[in-house]
Amino acid sequence: MNTNHTDTLVINWHITEVCNYSCHYCYAAWKKPDEKRELFHDSNSTTKLLLELYNCIQFQYNTLDTSKSPTYKKVRLNFAGGEPLLLSKKLLPIMLEAKRIGFDVSIITNGSLLTEELMAQMAPLLTWFGISIDSTRLSSNHLIGRHTTHQQKLDVERLLSIIDIGKHANPYLKIKLNTVVNAINVFDDLSDFVERLSPQKWKVLQMLPIITTKNVIDEARFEKFIARHHAFQNIICAEKNDDMRNSYLMIDPHGRFFQNSPAEAGSDYVYSSPILSVGASLALQEIQFSTEKFDRRYASNNVGDSCDVL
Ligand code: SF4
């Protein structure tokens, strides 16, 4: 019998490493394999990867046989980065292909490249729209590195109005906010912004010291940030460092599973072989992924979906 807290398994495809922001803690840095070009550039390889993944996950996690456990009725492909909207015109066809194959589709973006037109086209394809905002203060965003080389920073009013367009284009669209808490924003109060955005889920992550230990915070300070936003406890999914280890199913821009263990400063990710070389099932065996830890995130909140985006 299935005892999961969720019926949807989430795969995060970090489709590109490139980003127009330069957050100091950014986890989006992967070892280059022999083939240095990111996989999405080749539409045949992209389709093969999506098919291979979907078929593997159905078999591995019993999406077709719900009498076994763990079991998931649906598989959601979450497009992450880098900044996935930098793919520009290439992203929507890939999302459409993923939907055609059977995935639910979602995205996590820094929002800087969103336009009214793009949102109107993309929203009907999505089940979740994720936006990463660490602070609404220009000075904090500057210190974190959440700006372009031309110093373009978050425009809250414009962002909220574009997200409204998405909500109108897809009345079922769910909104998620991701916030990485670090030494720069740890004293911020995001309550006004969260109220106006009105997300179904607010994922609050303690900065993970994968790439750097600069601006890390301890659990006590992280918990104070959570306590300050107590009014949003019904939508907050708080993740401390250990919650994040081995609990995400992730693919890098070169089509390899990767895992965030060991998560020590200066260490790198653990990688599988390329999925298109050895098949998704064998590649999956080469990394650690804990369905228990994945599922635990559902049990720890009452939002009705997991904290699923790193
Ligand atoms: S917006 Fe995301 S991908 Fe871009 S630099 Fe910041 S953390 Fe990295």
Coordinates of C-alpha atoms and ligand atoms in Angstrom, one line a residue:
M1 CA 0.0 0.0 0.0
N2 CA 1.3 3.5 -0.8
T3 CA 1.9 5.6 2.2
N4 CA 3.5 8.6 0.5
H5 CA 2.6 12.1 1.5
T6 CA 2.6 13.1 -2.2
D7 CA 1.6 11.5 -5.5
T8 CA 4.1 13.5 -7.6
L9 CA 7.8 12.8 -8.0
V10 CA 9.7 15.8 -9.0
I11 CA 12.8 15.9 -11.2
N12 CA 14.8 19.1 -11.3
W13 CA 16.5 19.6 -14.6
H14 CA 19.1 22.3 -14.3
I15 CA 18.9 22.9 -18.0
T16 CA 21.6 25.6 -18.2
E17 CA 24.5 26.7 -15.9
V18 CA 24.4 30.2 -17.4
C19 CA 22.8 33.0 -15.3
N20 CA 22.5 36.7 -15.6
Y21 CA 22.8 37.1 -11.8
S22 CA 25.8 36.3 -9.7
C23 CA 24.6 35.3 -6.3
H24 CA 27.6 34.6 -4.1
Y25 CA 26.1 31.3 -2.8
C26 CA 25.0 30.0 -6.3
Y27 CA 25.0 26.2 -6.5
A28 CA 24.8 26.2 -10.3
A29 CA 28.3 25.1 -11.1
W30 CA 28.9 21.7 -12.6
K31 CA 32.0 19.9 -13.7
K32 CA 32.3 19.9 -17.5
P33 CA 32.2 16.5 -19.1
D34 CA 34.0 15.8 -22.5
E35 CA 30.9 17.1 -24.3
K36 CA 31.0 20.7 -23.2
R37 CA 27.9 21.9 -25.0
E38 CA 24.8 21.9 -22.8
L39 CA 22.3 19.2 -23.8
F40 CA 19.3 21.4 -24.6
H41 CA 21.1 22.8 -27.7
D42 CA 20.4 19.4 -29.5
S43 CA 16.7 18.9 -29.8
N44 CA 17.0 15.2 -30.6
S45 CA 19.1 14.6 -27.5
T46 CA 16.7 16.6 -25.5
T47 CA 13.7 14.5 -26.6
K48 CA 15.7 11.3 -26.0
L49 CA 16.6 12.4 -22.5
L50 CA 13.0 13.3 -21.7
L51 CA 11.7 10.0 -23.0
E52 CA 14.4 8.0 -21.2
L53 CA 13.7 9.8 -17.9
Y54 CA 9.9 9.4 -18.1
N55 CA 10.0 5.7 -18.9
C56 CA 12.6 5.0 -16.2
I57 CA 10.8 6.9 -13.5
Q58 CA 7.5 5.1 -14.4
F59 CA 9.3 1.7 -14.0
Q60 CA 11.4 2.6 -11.0
Y61 CA 8.8 4.3 -9.0
N62 CA 5.7 2.3 -9.9
T63 CA 3.8 5.1 -11.5
L64 CA 1.9 2.3 -13.3
D65 CA 1.5 0.0 -10.4
T66 CA 0.1 1.8 -7.4
S67 CA -0.1 -1.4 -5.3
K68 CA 3.7 -1.0 -4.7
S69 CA 5.6 1.5 -2.6
P70 CA 7.0 4.1 -3.1
T71 CA 4.6 5.1 -5.8
Y72 CA 3.9 8.3 -7.6
K73 CA 1.0 8.9 -10.0
K74 CA 2.7 11.8 -11.7
V75 CA 6.2 13.0 -12.6
R76 CA 6.9 16.7 -12.7
L77 CA 9.8 18.1 -14.5
N78 CA 11.0 21.3 -13.0
F79 CA 13.1 23.6 -15.2
A80 CA 15.8 25.2 -13.2
G81 CA 19.3 26.7 -13.8
G82 CA 21.3 28.8 -13.9
E83 CA 18.5 30.9 -15.3
P84 CA 16.2 28.8 -17.6
L85 CA 14.6 31.9 -19.2
L86 CA 17.9 32.6 -20.8
L87 CA 17.0 29.8 -23.2
S88 CA 14.6 32.3 -24.7
K89 CA 12.6 30.8 -27.6
K90 CA 14.1 27.3 -27.1
L91 CA 12.4 26.8 -23.7
L92 CA 8.7 26.7 -24.6
P93 CA 9.1 23.9 -27.2
I94 CA 11.1 21.8 -24.7
M95 CA 8.3 22.4 -22.1
L96 CA 5.7 21.4 -24.7
E97 CA 7.6 18.3 -25.5
A98 CA 7.9 17.3 -21.9
K99 CA 4.1 17.8 -21.5
R100 CA 3.5 15.7 -24.6
I101 CA 5.5 12.9 -23.1
G102 CA 3.5 13.0 -19.9
F103 CA 5.3 15.2 -17.4
D104 CA 3.7 17.9 -15.4
V105 CA 5.9 21.0 -15.9
S106 CA 7.1 23.7 -13.6
I107 CA 9.9 26.3 -13.6
I108 CA 12.0 28.2 -11.1
T109 CA 13.3 31.6 -12.3
N110 CA 14.9 34.7 -10.9
G111 CA 12.2 36.6 -12.8
S112 CA 14.6 39.2 -14.4
L113 CA 13.8 38.1 -18.0
L114 CA 10.0 37.7 -17.6
T115 CA 7.8 39.7 -19.9
E116 CA 4.1 39.9 -20.1
E117 CA 4.1 38.1 -23.4
L118 CA 6.3 35.2 -22.2
M119 CA 4.3 34.7 -19.1
A120 CA 1.0 34.6 -21.1
Q121 CA 2.5 31.9 -23.3
M122 CA 4.2 29.9 -20.6
A123 CA 1.6 29.9 -17.8
P124 CA -0.8 27.5 -19.5
L125 CA 2.0 24.9 -19.7
L126 CA 2.8 25.0 -16.0
T127 CA 1.4 23.5 -12.8
W128 CA 3.8 25.6 -10.6
F129 CA 5.6 28.9 -11.3
G130 CA 8.5 29.4 -9.0
I131 CA 10.2 32.7 -8.4
S132 CA 13.4 33.1 -6.4
I133 CA 13.5 36.2 -4.3
D134 CA 15.9 36.6 -1.3
S135 CA 15.2 40.2 -0.5
T136 CA 13.1 43.1 -1.7
R137 CA 15.8 45.6 -0.6
L138 CA 18.0 46.8 -3.5
S139 CA 21.0 47.1 -1.2
S140 CA 20.7 43.4 0.0
N141 CA 20.1 42.2 -3.6
H142 CA 23.2 44.1 -4.6
L143 CA 25.3 42.5 -1.8
I144 CA 24.0 39.0 -2.5
G145 CA 24.8 39.5 -6.3
R146 CA 21.1 39.4 -7.4
H147 CA 21.6 41.8 -10.2
T148 CA 22.8 41.8 -13.9
T149 CA 26.1 43.2 -15.1
H150 CA 24.1 46.3 -16.0
Q151 CA 23.0 46.5 -12.3
Q152 CA 19.4 45.7 -13.2
K153 CA 17.8 44.6 -10.0
L154 CA 14.4 43.3 -8.9
D155 CA 11.4 45.5 -9.8
V156 CA 8.8 44.2 -7.4
E157 CA 5.8 46.1 -8.9
R158 CA 6.5 44.9 -12.4
L159 CA 7.1 41.3 -11.3
L160 CA 3.8 41.2 -9.4
S161 CA 1.9 42.5 -12.4
I162 CA 3.5 39.9 -14.7
I163 CA 2.7 37.1 -12.3
D164 CA -0.9 38.3 -12.3
I165 CA -1.0 37.8 -16.0
G166 CA 0.2 34.2 -15.5
K167 CA -2.6 33.7 -12.9
H168 CA -5.2 34.9 -15.5
A169 CA -3.7 32.8 -18.3
N170 CA -3.9 29.7 -16.1
P171 CA -6.3 29.9 -13.2
Y172 CA -4.9 26.6 -11.8
L173 CA -1.3 27.9 -11.8
K174 CA 0.2 27.6 -8.3
I175 CA 2.9 30.1 -7.3
K176 CA 5.9 29.3 -5.3
L177 CA 8.5 31.6 -3.7
N178 CA 12.0 30.4 -3.0
T179 CA 14.2 32.3 -0.5
V180 CA 17.8 31.4 0.4
V181 CA 18.5 32.7 3.9
N182 CA 22.1 33.9 4.3
A183 CA 24.0 36.4 6.4
I184 CA 22.8 39.3 4.2
N185 CA 19.0 38.8 4.3
V186 CA 18.8 37.0 7.6
F187 CA 17.3 40.1 9.3
D188 CA 14.9 41.0 6.5
D189 CA 11.1 40.9 6.9
L190 CA 9.5 39.8 3.6
S191 CA 5.9 39.8 5.0
D192 CA 4.5 42.6 2.9
F193 CA 5.9 41.1 -0.3
V194 CA 4.7 37.6 0.5
E195 CA 1.3 38.9 1.3
R196 CA 1.1 40.6 -2.1
L197 CA 2.5 37.7 -4.0
S198 CA 0.2 35.3 -2.2
P199 CA 2.1 32.1 -3.1
Q200 CA 0.7 28.7 -2.3
K201 CA 4.1 27.7 -1.0
W202 CA 7.1 29.6 0.3
K203 CA 10.2 27.5 0.4
V204 CA 12.8 29.0 2.8
L205 CA 16.2 27.4 2.5
Q206 CA 19.2 27.7 4.9
M207 CA 22.1 28.6 2.5
L208 CA 23.9 25.4 1.7
P209 CA 27.7 25.8 1.8
I210 CA 28.4 23.8 -1.4
I211 CA 30.3 26.4 -3.3
T212 CA 31.3 28.8 -0.5
T213 CA 31.0 29.3 3.2
K214 CA 30.9 33.0 2.8
N215 CA 27.7 34.4 4.4
V216 CA 26.5 31.1 5.8
I217 CA 24.3 31.2 8.8
D218 CA 23.8 28.7 11.6
E219 CA 20.5 26.9 12.4
A220 CA 19.6 29.3 15.2
R221 CA 19.7 32.4 13.0
F222 CA 17.8 30.5 10.3
E223 CA 15.1 29.6 12.8
K224 CA 14.8 33.3 13.8
F225 CA 14.1 34.2 10.2
I226 CA 11.4 31.5 10.1
A227 CA 9.9 32.7 13.5
R228 CA 9.8 36.3 12.1
H229 CA 7.5 35.0 9.3
H230 CA 5.3 33.0 11.6
A231 CA 2.2 34.4 10.0
F232 CA 3.0 32.4 6.9
Q233 CA 3.6 29.1 8.7
N234 CA 0.9 27.4 6.6
I235 CA 2.8 28.0 3.4
I236 CA 6.4 27.8 4.6
C237 CA 8.5 24.8 3.8
A238 CA 11.7 25.4 5.8
E239 CA 14.7 23.4 4.8
K240 CA 17.9 23.2 6.9
N241 CA 21.1 21.9 5.3
D242 CA 20.6 18.3 6.2
D243 CA 17.0 18.2 4.8
M244 CA 18.4 19.1 1.4
R245 CA 21.0 16.3 1.1
N246 CA 20.0 13.4 -1.1
S247 CA 16.4 14.5 -1.1
Y248 CA 16.3 16.0 -4.6
L249 CA 16.3 14.2 -7.9
M250 CA 18.5 16.4 -10.1
I251 CA 19.9 16.5 -13.5
D252 CA 22.7 18.8 -14.7
P253 CA 22.9 20.7 -18.0
H254 CA 24.8 17.8 -19.5
G255 CA 22.2 15.2 -18.8
R256 CA 23.7 13.5 -15.7
F257 CA 22.0 12.9 -12.4
F258 CA 23.9 14.7 -9.7
Q259 CA 23.6 14.8 -5.9
N260 CA 24.5 17.4 -3.3
S261 CA 26.5 15.0 -1.1
P262 CA 29.1 15.4 0.2
A263 CA 27.9 18.9 1.0
E264 CA 31.1 20.3 2.5
A265 CA 32.5 23.7 1.5
G266 CA 34.8 23.4 -1.5
S267 CA 33.5 19.9 -2.3
D268 CA 31.7 19.1 -5.6
Y269 CA 28.6 17.3 -6.5
V270 CA 28.5 13.5 -7.1
Y271 CA 27.6 12.7 -10.7
S272 CA 26.2 9.8 -12.6
S273 CA 27.3 8.8 -16.0
P274 CA 25.5 10.6 -18.8
I275 CA 21.9 9.3 -18.9
L276 CA 22.0 9.1 -22.7
S277 CA 25.1 6.9 -22.5
V278 CA 24.1 4.3 -19.9
G279 CA 20.3 4.8 -19.6
A280 CA 18.4 6.5 -16.8
S281 CA 18.1 3.3 -14.7
L282 CA 21.8 2.6 -14.5
A283 CA 22.6 6.3 -14.1
L284 CA 20.1 6.6 -11.2
Q285 CA 21.9 3.7 -9.4
E286 CA 25.1 5.7 -9.4
I287 CA 23.8 8.5 -7.2
Q288 CA 22.0 8.5 -3.8
F289 CA 18.4 9.6 -3.8
S290 CA 16.3 9.1 -0.7
T291 CA 12.6 8.8 -1.4
E292 CA 12.1 8.8 2.3
K293 CA 13.8 12.3 2.6
F294 CA 12.0 13.5 -0.5
D295 CA 8.7 12.4 1.0
R296 CA 9.5 13.8 4.5
R297 CA 9.3 17.3 3.0
Y298 CA 5.6 16.7 2.3
A299 CA 5.0 15.4 5.8
S300 CA 6.5 18.5 7.3
N301 CA 4.1 21.0 5.8
N302 CA 0.4 21.1 4.9
V303 CA 0.8 22.9 1.6
G304 CA -0.2 19.9 -0.5
D305 CA 2.9 19.7 -2.5
S306 CA 6.6 19.2 -1.7
C307 CA 9.4 21.6 -1.3
D308 CA 10.9 20.5 -4.5
V309 CA 13.2 23.1 -6.0
L310 CA 16.8 23.5 -4.8
Ligands
SF4_1 S1 19.7 33.6 -9.7 FE1 20.0 31.4 -9.2 S2 21.2 30.5 -10.8 FE2 21.4 32.8 -10.9 S3 23.3 33.2 -9.8 FE3 21.5 33.4 -8.4 S4 21.4 31.4 -7.4 FE4 22.6 31.2 -9.3

